JSON list of C-alpha atoms and ligand atoms in Angstrom, two decimals:
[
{"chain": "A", "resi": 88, "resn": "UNK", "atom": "CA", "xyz": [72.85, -15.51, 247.97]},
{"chain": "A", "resi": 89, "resn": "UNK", "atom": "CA", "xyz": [74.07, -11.81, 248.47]},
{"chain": "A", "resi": 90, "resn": "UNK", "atom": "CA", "xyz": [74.82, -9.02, 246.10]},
{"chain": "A", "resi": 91, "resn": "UNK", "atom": "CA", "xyz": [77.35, -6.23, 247.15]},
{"chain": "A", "resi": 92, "resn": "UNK", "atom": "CA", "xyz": [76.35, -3.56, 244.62]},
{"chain": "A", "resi": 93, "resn": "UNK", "atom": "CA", "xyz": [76.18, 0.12, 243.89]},
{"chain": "A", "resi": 94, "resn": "UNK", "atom": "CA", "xyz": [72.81, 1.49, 242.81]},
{"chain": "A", "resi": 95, "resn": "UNK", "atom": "CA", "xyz": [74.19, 4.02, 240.26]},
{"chain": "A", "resi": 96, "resn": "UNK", "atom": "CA", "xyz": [77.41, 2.75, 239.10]},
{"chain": "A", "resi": 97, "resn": "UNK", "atom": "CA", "xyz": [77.50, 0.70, 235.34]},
{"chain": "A", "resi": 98, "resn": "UNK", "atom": "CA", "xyz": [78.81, -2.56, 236.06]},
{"chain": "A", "resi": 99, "resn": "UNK", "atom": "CA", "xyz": [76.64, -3.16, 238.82]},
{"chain": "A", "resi": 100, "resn": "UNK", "atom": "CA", "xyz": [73.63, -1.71, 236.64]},
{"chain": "A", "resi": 101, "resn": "UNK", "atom": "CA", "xyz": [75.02, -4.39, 233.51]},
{"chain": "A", "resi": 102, "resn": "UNK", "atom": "CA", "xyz": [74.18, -7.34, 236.61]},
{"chain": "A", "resi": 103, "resn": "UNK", "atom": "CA", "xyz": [70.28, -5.91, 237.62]},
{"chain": "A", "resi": 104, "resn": "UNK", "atom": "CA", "xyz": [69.81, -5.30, 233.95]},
{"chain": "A", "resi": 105, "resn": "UNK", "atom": "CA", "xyz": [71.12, -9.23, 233.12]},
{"chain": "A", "resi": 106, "resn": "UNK", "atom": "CA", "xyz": [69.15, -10.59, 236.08]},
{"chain": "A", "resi": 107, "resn": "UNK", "atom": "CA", "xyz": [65.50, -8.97, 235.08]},
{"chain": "A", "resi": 108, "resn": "UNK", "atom": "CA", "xyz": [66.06, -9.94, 231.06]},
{"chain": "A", "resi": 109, "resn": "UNK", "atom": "CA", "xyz": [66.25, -13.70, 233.03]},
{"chain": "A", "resi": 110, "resn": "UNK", "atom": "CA", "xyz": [63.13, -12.96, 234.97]},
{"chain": "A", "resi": 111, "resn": "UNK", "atom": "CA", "xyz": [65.45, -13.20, 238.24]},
{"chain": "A", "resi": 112, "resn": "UNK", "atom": "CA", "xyz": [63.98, -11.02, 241.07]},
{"chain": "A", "resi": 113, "resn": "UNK", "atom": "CA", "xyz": [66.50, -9.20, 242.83]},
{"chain": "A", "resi": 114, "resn": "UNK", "atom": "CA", "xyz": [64.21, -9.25, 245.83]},
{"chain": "A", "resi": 115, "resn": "UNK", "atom": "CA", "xyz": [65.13, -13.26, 246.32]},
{"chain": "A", "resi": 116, "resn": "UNK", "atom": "CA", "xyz": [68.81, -11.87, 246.87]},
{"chain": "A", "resi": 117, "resn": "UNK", "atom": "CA", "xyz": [69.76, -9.67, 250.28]},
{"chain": "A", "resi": 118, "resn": "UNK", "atom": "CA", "xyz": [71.42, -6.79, 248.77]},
{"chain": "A", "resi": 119, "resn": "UNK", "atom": "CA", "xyz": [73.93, -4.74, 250.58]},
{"chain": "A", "resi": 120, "resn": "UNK", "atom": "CA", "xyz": [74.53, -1.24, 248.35]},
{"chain": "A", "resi": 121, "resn": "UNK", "atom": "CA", "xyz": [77.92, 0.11, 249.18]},
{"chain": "A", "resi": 122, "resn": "UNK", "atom": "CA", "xyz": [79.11, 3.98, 249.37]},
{"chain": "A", "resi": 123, "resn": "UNK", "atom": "CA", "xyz": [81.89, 3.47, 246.71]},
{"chain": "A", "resi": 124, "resn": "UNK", "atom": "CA", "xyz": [82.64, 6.85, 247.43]},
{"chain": "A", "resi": 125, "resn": "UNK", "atom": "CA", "xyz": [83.52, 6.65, 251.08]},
{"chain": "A", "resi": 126, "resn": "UNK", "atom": "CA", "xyz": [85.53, 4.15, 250.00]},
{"chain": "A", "resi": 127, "resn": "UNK", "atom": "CA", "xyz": [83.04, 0.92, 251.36]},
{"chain": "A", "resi": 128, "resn": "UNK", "atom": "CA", "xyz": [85.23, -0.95, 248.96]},
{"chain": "A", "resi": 129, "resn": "UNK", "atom": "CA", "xyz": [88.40, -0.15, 250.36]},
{"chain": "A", "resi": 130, "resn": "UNK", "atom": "CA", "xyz": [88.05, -2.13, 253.54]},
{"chain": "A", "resi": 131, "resn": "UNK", "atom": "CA", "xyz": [89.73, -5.16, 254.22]},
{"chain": "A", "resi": 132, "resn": "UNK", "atom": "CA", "xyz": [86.86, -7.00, 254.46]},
{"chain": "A", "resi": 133, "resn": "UNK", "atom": "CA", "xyz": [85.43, -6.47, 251.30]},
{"chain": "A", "resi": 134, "resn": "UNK", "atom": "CA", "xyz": [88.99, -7.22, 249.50]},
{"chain": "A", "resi": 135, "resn": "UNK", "atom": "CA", "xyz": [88.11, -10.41, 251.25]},
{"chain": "A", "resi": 136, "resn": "UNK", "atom": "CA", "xyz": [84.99, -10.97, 249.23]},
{"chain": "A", "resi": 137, "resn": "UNK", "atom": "CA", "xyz": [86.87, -9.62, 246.11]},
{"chain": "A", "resi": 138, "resn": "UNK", "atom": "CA", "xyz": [90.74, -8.71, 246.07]},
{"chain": "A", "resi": 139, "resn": "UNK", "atom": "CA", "xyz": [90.25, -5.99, 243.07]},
{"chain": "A", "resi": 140, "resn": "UNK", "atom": "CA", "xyz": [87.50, -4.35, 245.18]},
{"chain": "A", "resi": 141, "resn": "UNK", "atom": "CA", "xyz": [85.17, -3.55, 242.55]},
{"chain": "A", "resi": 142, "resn": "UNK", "atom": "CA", "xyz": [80.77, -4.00, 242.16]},
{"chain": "A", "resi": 143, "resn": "UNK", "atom": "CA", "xyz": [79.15, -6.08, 242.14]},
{"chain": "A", "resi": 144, "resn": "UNK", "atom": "CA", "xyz": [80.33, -8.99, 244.21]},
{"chain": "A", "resi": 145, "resn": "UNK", "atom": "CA", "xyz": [77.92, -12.48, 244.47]},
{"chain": "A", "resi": 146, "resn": "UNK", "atom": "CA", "xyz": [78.78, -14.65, 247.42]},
{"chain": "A", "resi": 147, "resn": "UNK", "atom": "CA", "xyz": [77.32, -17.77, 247.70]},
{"chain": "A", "resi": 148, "resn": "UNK", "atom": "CA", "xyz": [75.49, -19.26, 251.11]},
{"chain": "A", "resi": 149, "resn": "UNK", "atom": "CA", "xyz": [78.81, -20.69, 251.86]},
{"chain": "A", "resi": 150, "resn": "UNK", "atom": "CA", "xyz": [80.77, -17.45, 251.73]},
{"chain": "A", "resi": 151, "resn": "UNK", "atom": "CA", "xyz": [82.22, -18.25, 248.35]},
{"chain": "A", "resi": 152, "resn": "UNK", "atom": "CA", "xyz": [82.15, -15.01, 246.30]},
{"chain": "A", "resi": 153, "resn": "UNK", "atom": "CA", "xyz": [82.29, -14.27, 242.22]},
{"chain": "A", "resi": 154, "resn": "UNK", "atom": "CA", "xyz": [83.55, -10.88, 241.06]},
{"chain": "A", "resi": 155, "resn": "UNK", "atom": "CA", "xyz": [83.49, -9.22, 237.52]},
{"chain": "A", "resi": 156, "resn": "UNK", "atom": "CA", "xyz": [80.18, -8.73, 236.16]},
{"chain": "A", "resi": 157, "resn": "UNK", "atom": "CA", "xyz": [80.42, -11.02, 232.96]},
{"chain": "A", "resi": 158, "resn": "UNK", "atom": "CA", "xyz": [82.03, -14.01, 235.08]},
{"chain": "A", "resi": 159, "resn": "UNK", "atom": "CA", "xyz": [78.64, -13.54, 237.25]},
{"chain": "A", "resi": 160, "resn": "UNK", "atom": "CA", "xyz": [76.50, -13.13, 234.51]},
{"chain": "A", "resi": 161, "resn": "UNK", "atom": "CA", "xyz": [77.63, -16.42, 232.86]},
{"chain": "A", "resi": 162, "resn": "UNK", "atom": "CA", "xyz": [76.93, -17.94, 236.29]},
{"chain": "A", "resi": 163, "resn": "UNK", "atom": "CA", "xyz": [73.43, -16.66, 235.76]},
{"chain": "A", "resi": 164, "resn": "UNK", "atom": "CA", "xyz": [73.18, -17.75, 232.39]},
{"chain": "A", "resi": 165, "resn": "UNK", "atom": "CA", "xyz": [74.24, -21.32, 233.26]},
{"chain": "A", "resi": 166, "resn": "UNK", "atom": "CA", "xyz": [71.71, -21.50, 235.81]},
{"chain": "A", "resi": 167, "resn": "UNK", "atom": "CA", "xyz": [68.62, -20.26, 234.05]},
{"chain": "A", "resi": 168, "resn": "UNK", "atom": "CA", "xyz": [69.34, -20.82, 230.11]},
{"chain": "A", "resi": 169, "resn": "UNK", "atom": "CA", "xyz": [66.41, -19.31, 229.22]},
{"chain": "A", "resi": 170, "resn": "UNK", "atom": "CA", "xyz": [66.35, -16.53, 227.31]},
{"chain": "A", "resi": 171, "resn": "UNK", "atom": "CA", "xyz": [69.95, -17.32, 226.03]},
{"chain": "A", "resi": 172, "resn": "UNK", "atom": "CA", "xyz": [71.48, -13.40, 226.67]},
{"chain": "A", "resi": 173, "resn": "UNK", "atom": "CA", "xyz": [75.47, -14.79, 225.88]},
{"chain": "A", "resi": 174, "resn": "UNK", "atom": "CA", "xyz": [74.54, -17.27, 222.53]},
{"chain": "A", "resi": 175, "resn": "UNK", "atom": "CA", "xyz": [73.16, -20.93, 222.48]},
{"chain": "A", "resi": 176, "resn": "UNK", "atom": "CA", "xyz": [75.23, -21.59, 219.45]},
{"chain": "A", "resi": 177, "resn": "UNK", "atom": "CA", "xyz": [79.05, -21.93, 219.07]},
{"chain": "A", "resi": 178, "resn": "UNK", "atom": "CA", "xyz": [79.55, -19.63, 216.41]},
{"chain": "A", "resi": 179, "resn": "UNK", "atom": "CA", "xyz": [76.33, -17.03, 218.50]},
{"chain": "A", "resi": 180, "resn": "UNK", "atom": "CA", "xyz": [78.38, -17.75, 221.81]},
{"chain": "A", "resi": 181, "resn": "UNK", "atom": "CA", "xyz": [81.52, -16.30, 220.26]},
{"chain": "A", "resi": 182, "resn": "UNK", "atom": "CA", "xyz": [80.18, -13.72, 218.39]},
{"chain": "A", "resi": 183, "resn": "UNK", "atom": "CA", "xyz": [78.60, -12.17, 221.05]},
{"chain": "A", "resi": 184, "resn": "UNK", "atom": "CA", "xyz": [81.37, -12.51, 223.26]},
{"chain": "A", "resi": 185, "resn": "UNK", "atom": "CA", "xyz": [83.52, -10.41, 220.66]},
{"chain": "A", "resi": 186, "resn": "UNK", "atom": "CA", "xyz": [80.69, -7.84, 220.66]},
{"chain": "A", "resi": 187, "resn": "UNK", "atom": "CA", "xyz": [80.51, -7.81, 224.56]},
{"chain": "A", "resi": 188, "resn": "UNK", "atom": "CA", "xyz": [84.36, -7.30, 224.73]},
{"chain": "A", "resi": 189, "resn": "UNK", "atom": "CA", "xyz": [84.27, -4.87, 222.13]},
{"chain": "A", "resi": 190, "resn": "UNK", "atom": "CA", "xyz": [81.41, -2.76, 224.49]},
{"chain": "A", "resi": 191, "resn": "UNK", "atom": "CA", "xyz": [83.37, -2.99, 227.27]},
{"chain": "A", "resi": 192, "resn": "UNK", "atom": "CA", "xyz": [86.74, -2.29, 225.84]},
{"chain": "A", "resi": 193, "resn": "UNK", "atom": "CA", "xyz": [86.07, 0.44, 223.71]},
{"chain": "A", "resi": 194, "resn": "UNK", "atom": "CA", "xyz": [82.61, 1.88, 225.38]},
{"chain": "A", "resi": 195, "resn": "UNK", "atom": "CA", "xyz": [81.99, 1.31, 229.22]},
{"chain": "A", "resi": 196, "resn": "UNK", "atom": "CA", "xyz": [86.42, 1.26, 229.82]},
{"chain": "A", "resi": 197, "resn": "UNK", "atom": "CA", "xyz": [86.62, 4.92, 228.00]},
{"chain": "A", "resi": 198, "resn": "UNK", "atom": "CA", "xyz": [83.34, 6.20, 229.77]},
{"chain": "A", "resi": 199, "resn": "UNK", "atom": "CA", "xyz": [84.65, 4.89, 233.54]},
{"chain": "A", "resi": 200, "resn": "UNK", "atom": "CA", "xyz": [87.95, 6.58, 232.34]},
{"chain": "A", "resi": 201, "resn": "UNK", "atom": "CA", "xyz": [86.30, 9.83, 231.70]},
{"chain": "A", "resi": 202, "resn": "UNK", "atom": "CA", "xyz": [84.22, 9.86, 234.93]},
{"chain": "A", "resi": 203, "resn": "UNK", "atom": "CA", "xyz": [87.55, 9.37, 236.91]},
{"chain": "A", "resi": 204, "resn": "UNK", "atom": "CA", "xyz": [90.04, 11.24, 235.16]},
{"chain": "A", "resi": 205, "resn": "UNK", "atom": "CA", "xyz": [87.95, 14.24, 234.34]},
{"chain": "A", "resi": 206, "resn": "UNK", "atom": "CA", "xyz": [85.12, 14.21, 238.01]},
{"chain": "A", "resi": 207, "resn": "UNK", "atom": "CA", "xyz": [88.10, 13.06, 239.69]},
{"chain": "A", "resi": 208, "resn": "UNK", "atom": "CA", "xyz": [86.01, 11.20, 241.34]},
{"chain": "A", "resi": 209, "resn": "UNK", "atom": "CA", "xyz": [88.51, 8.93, 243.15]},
{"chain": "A", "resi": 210, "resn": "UNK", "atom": "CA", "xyz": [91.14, 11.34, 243.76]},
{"chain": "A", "resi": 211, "resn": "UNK", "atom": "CA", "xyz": [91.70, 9.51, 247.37]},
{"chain": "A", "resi": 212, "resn": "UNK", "atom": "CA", "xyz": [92.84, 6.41, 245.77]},
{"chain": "A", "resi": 213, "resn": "UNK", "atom": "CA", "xyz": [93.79, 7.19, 242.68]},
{"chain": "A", "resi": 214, "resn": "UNK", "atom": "CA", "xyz": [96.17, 9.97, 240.62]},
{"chain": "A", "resi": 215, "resn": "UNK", "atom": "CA", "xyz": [94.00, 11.90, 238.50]},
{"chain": "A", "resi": 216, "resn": "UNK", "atom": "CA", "xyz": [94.74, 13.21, 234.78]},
{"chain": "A", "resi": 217, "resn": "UNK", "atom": "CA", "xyz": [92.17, 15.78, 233.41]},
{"chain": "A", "resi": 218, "resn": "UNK", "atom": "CA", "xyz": [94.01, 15.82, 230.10]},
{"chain": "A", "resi": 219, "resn": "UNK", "atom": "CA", "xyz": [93.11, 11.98, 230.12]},
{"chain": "A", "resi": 220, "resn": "UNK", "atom": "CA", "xyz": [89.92, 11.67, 231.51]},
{"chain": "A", "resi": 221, "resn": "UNK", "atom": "CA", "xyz": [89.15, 14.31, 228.21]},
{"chain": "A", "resi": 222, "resn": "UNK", "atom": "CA", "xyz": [90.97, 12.10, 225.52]},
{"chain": "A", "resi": 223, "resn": "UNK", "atom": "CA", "xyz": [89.12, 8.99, 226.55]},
{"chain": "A", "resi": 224, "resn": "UNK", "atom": "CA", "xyz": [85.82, 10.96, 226.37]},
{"chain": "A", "resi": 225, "resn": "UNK", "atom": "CA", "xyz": [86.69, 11.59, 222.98]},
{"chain": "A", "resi": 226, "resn": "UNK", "atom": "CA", "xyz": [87.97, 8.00, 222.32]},
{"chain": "A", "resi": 227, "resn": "UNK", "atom": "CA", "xyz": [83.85, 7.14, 223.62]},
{"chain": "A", "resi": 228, "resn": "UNK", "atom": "CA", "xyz": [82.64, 9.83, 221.34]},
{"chain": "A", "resi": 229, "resn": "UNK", "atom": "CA", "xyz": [83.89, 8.08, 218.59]},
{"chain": "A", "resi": 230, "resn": "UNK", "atom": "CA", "xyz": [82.49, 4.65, 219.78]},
{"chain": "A", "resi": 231, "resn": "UNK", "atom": "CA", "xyz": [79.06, 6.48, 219.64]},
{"chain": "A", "resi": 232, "resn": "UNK", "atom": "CA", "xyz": [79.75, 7.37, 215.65]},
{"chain": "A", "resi": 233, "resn": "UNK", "atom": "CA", "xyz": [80.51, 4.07, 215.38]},
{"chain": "A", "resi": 234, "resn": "UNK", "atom": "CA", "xyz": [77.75, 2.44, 216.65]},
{"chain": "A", "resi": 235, "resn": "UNK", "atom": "CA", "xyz": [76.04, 4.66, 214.84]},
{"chain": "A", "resi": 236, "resn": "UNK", "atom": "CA", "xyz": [76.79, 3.19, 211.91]},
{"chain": "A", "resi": 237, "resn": "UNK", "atom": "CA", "xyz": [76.99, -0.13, 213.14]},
{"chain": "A", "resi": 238, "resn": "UNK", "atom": "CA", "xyz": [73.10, 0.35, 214.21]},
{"chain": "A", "resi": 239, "resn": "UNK", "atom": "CA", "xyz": [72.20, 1.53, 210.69]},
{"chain": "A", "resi": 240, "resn": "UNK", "atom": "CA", "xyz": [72.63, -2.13, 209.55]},
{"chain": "A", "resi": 241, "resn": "UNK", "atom": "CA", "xyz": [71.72, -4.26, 212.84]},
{"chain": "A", "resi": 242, "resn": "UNK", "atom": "CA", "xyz": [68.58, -3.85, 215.15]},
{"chain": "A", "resi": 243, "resn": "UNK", "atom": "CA", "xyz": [70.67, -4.90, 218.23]},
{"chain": "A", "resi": 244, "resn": "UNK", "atom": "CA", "xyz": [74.80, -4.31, 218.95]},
{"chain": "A", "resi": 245, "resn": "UNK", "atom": "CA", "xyz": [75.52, -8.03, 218.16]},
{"chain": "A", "resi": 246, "resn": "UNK", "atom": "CA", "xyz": [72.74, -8.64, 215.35]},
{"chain": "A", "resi": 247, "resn": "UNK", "atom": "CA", "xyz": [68.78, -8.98, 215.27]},
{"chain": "A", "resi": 248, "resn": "UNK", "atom": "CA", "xyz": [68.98, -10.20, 219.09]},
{"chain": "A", "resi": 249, "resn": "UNK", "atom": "CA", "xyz": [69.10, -8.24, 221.98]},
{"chain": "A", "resi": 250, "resn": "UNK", "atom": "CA", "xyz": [72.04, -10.03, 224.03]},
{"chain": "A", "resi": 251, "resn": "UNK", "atom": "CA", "xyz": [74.42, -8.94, 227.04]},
{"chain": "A", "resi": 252, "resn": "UNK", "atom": "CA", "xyz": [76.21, -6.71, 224.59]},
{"chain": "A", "resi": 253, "resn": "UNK", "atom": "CA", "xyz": [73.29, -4.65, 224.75]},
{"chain": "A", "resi": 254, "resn": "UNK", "atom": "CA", "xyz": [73.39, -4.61, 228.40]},
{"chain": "A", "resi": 255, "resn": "UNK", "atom": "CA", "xyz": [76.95, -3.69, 228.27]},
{"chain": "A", "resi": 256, "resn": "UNK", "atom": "CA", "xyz": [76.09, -0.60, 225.60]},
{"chain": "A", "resi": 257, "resn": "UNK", "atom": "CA", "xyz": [73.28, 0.77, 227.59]},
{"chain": "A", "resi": 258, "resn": "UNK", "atom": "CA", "xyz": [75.11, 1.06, 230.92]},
{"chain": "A", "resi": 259, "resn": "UNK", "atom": "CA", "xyz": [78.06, 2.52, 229.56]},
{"chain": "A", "resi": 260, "resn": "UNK", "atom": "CA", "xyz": [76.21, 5.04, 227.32]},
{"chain": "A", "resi": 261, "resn": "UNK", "atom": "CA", "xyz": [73.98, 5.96, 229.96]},
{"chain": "A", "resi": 262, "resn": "UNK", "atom": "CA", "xyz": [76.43, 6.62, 232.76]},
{"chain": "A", "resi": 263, "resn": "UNK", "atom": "CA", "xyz": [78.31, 8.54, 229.88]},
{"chain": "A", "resi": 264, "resn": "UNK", "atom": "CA", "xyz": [75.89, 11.52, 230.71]},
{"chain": "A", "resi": 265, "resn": "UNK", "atom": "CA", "xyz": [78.33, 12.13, 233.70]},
{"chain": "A", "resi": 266, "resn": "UNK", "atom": "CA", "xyz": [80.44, 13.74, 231.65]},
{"chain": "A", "resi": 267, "resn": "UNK", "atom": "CA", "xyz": [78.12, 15.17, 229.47]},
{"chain": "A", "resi": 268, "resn": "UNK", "atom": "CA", "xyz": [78.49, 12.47, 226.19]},
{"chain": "A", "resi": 269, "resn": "UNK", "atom": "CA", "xyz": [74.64, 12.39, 224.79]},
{"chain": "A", "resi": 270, "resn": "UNK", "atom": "CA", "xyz": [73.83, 10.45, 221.87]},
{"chain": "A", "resi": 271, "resn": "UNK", "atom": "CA", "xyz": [72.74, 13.67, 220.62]},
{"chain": "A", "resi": 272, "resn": "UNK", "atom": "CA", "xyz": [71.41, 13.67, 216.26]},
{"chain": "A", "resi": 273, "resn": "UNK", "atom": "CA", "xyz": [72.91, 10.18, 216.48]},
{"chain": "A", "resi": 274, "resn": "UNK", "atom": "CA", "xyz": [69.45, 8.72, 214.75]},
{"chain": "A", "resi": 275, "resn": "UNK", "atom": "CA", "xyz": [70.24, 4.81, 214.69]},
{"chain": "A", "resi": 276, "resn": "UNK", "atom": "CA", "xyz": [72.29, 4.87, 217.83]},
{"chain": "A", "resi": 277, "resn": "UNK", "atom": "CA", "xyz": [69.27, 6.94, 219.16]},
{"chain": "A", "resi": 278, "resn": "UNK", "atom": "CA", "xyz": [66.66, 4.31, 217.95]},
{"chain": "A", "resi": 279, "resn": "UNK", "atom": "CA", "xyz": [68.47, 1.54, 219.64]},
{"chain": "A", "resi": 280, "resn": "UNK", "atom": "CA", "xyz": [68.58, 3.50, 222.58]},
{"chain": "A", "resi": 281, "resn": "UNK", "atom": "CA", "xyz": [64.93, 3.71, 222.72]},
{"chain": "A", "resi": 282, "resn": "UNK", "atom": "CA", "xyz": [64.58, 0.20, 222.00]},
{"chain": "A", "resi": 283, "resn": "UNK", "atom": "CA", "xyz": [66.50, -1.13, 224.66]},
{"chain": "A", "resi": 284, "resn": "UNK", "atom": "CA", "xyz": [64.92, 1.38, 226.86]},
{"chain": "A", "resi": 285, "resn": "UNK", "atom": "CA", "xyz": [61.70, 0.50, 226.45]},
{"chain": "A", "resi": 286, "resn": "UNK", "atom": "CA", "xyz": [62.44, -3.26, 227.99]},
{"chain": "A", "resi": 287, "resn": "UNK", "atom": "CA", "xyz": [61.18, -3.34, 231.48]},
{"chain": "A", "resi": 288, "resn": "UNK", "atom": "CA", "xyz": [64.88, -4.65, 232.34]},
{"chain": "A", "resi": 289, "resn": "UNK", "atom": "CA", "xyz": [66.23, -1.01, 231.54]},
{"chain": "A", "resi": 290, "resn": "UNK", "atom": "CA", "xyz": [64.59, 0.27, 234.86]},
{"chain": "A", "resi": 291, "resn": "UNK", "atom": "CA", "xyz": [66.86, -2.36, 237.17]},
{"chain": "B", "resi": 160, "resn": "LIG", "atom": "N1", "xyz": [85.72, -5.42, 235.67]},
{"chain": "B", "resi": 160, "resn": "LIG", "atom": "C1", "xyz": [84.85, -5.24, 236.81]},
{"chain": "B", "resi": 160, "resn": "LIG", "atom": "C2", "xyz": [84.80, -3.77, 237.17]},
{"chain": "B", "resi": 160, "resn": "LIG", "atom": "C3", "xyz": [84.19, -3.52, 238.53]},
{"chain": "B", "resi": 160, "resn": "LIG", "atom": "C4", "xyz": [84.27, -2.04, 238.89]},
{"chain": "B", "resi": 160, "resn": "LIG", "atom": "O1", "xyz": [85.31, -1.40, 238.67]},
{"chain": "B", "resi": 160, "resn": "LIG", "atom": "N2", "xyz": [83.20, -1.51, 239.43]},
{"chain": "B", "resi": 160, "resn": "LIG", "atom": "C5", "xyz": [83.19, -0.11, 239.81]},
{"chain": "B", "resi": 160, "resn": "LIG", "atom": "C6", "xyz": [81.77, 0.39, 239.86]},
{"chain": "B", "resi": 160, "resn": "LIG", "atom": "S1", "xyz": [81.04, 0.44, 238.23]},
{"chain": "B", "resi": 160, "resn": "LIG", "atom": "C7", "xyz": [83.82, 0.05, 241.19]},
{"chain": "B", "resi": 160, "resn": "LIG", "atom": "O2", "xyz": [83.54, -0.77, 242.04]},
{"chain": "B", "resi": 160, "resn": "LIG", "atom": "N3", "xyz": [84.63, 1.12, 241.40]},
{"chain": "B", "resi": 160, "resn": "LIG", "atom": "C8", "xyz": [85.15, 1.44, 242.69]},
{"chain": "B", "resi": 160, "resn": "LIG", "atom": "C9", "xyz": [86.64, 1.68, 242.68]},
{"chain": "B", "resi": 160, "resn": "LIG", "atom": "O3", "xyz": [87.27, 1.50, 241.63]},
{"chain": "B", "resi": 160, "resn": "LIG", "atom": "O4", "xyz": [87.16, 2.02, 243.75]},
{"chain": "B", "resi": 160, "resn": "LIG", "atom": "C10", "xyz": [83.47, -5.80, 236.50]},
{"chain": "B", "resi": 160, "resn": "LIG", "atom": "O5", "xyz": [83.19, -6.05, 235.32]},
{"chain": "B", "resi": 160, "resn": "LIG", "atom": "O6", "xyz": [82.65, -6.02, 237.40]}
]
C-alpha cells in the first residue's frame, strides 16, 4: 500500500497520528510526500488517484485509492480494532463521530481557512480574501474558549478517552500557529494539549 502525503500539512498529520495510536508503522507503507505548494496535487494524475486533489491519498496494491482522512482512518480502524480510536459501542461510535465532526467543522475547517485566506497560500488556484481568512481565525479563537471550557469537565475532547477527535484537535490547533492562534493562558485547553502531546503518536 502507498500513502501520497504532505509532511506538514493537518489532515495528512490527523492519518500518521491515527496510524501510530494503532501501532501501524508507516515504514511498511512506500510514502510519496508531495510539494502541495508547487501544485504536486494539481496534476492530472493525481486527480486520478483522488478527483478533489487533497492529502493524504491510500491506494491499494491494485491501484484502488481512498481519499479523506476519516474515510481512511475508518479503513484503518476496521482492519486493526484494537485500540478502538472511533467507539466500540453504538452510542461511543456516534458520540465520537459528533465530536470528530464538530473538530473538524468548527476547528481544523476555520484554521485551513485562515492559513489560505490570510498566507494566501494558494493564491495560484484559489481567490484569496484577507478580510476572511481574519474572521475565520477569530471564528477558531473562539473554538479554543470553548474547548476550554469543554476541557474543564472532560480529560479528552469526546470524554475520559483519547479518540480520533483528539487527533482531529491536535492537528488543527497545532497548524493554527501559522497564523499565530496559541492556546495562550488557556489552562485546561493547555493541559490537554500537553496530554496529547506527550503520546509518542504526537511526533508522527
Ligand atoms: N477533507 C479532506 C481534506 C484534504 C485536504 O484538503 N488536504 C490539504 C492538506 S491538509 C490539501 O491537500 N490541500 C491542497 C490544496 O487544497 O490544493 C481530508 O479530510 O482529507
Amino acid at each position: 500500500m502507498k500513502i501520497y502525503e504532505m509532511r506538514r500539512a493537518p489532515n495528512p498529520r490527523r492519518l500518521r497520528i491515527f496510524l501510530a495510536e494503532k501501532g501501524i508503522d508507516l515504514a511498511d507503507f512506500e510514502v510519496e510526500q508531495l510539494d502541495l505548494a508547487a501544485g504536486d496535487n494539481l496534476s492530472a494524475s493525481f486527480k486520478a488517484k483522488n478527483p478533489m486533489s487533497g492529502v493524504p491519498v491510500l491506494e491499494f496494491d491494485d491501484g484502488q485509492c481512498l481519499s479523506e482522512s476519516m474515510a481512511i482512518c475508518r479503513y484503518f480502524e476496521v482492519t486493526h480494532p484494537e485500540p478502538p480510536l472511533m467507539g466500540d459501542s453504538a452510542e461511543s461510535q456516534a458520540r465520537i463521530e459528533m465530536w470528530n465532526r464538530r473538530m473538524e467543522l468548527h476547528l481544523l475547517f476555520p484554521v485551513a481557512m485562515a492559513f489560505r485566506h490570510i498566507t494566501g497560500h494558494f493564491a495560484d488556484r484559489e481567490a484569496v480574501f484577507p478580510d476572511y481568512g481574519a474572521d475565520r481565525a477569530q471564528a477558531a479563537a473562539r473554538m479554543f474558549d470553548f474547548l476550554d471550557r469543554h476541557l474543564a469537565e472532560s480529560s479528552y475532547i469526546a470524554g475520559e478517552d483519547y479518540t480520533v477527535a483528539d487527533i482531529t484537535a491536535l492537528a488543527a490547533i497545532d497548524f493554527a500557529r501559522v497564523v499565530d492562534l496559541q492556546i495562550g493562558e488557556r489552562a485546561h485547553l493547555a493541559a490537554w494539549h500537553e496530554r496529547v502531546s506527550a503520546r509518542p503518536s504526537a511526533r508522527a
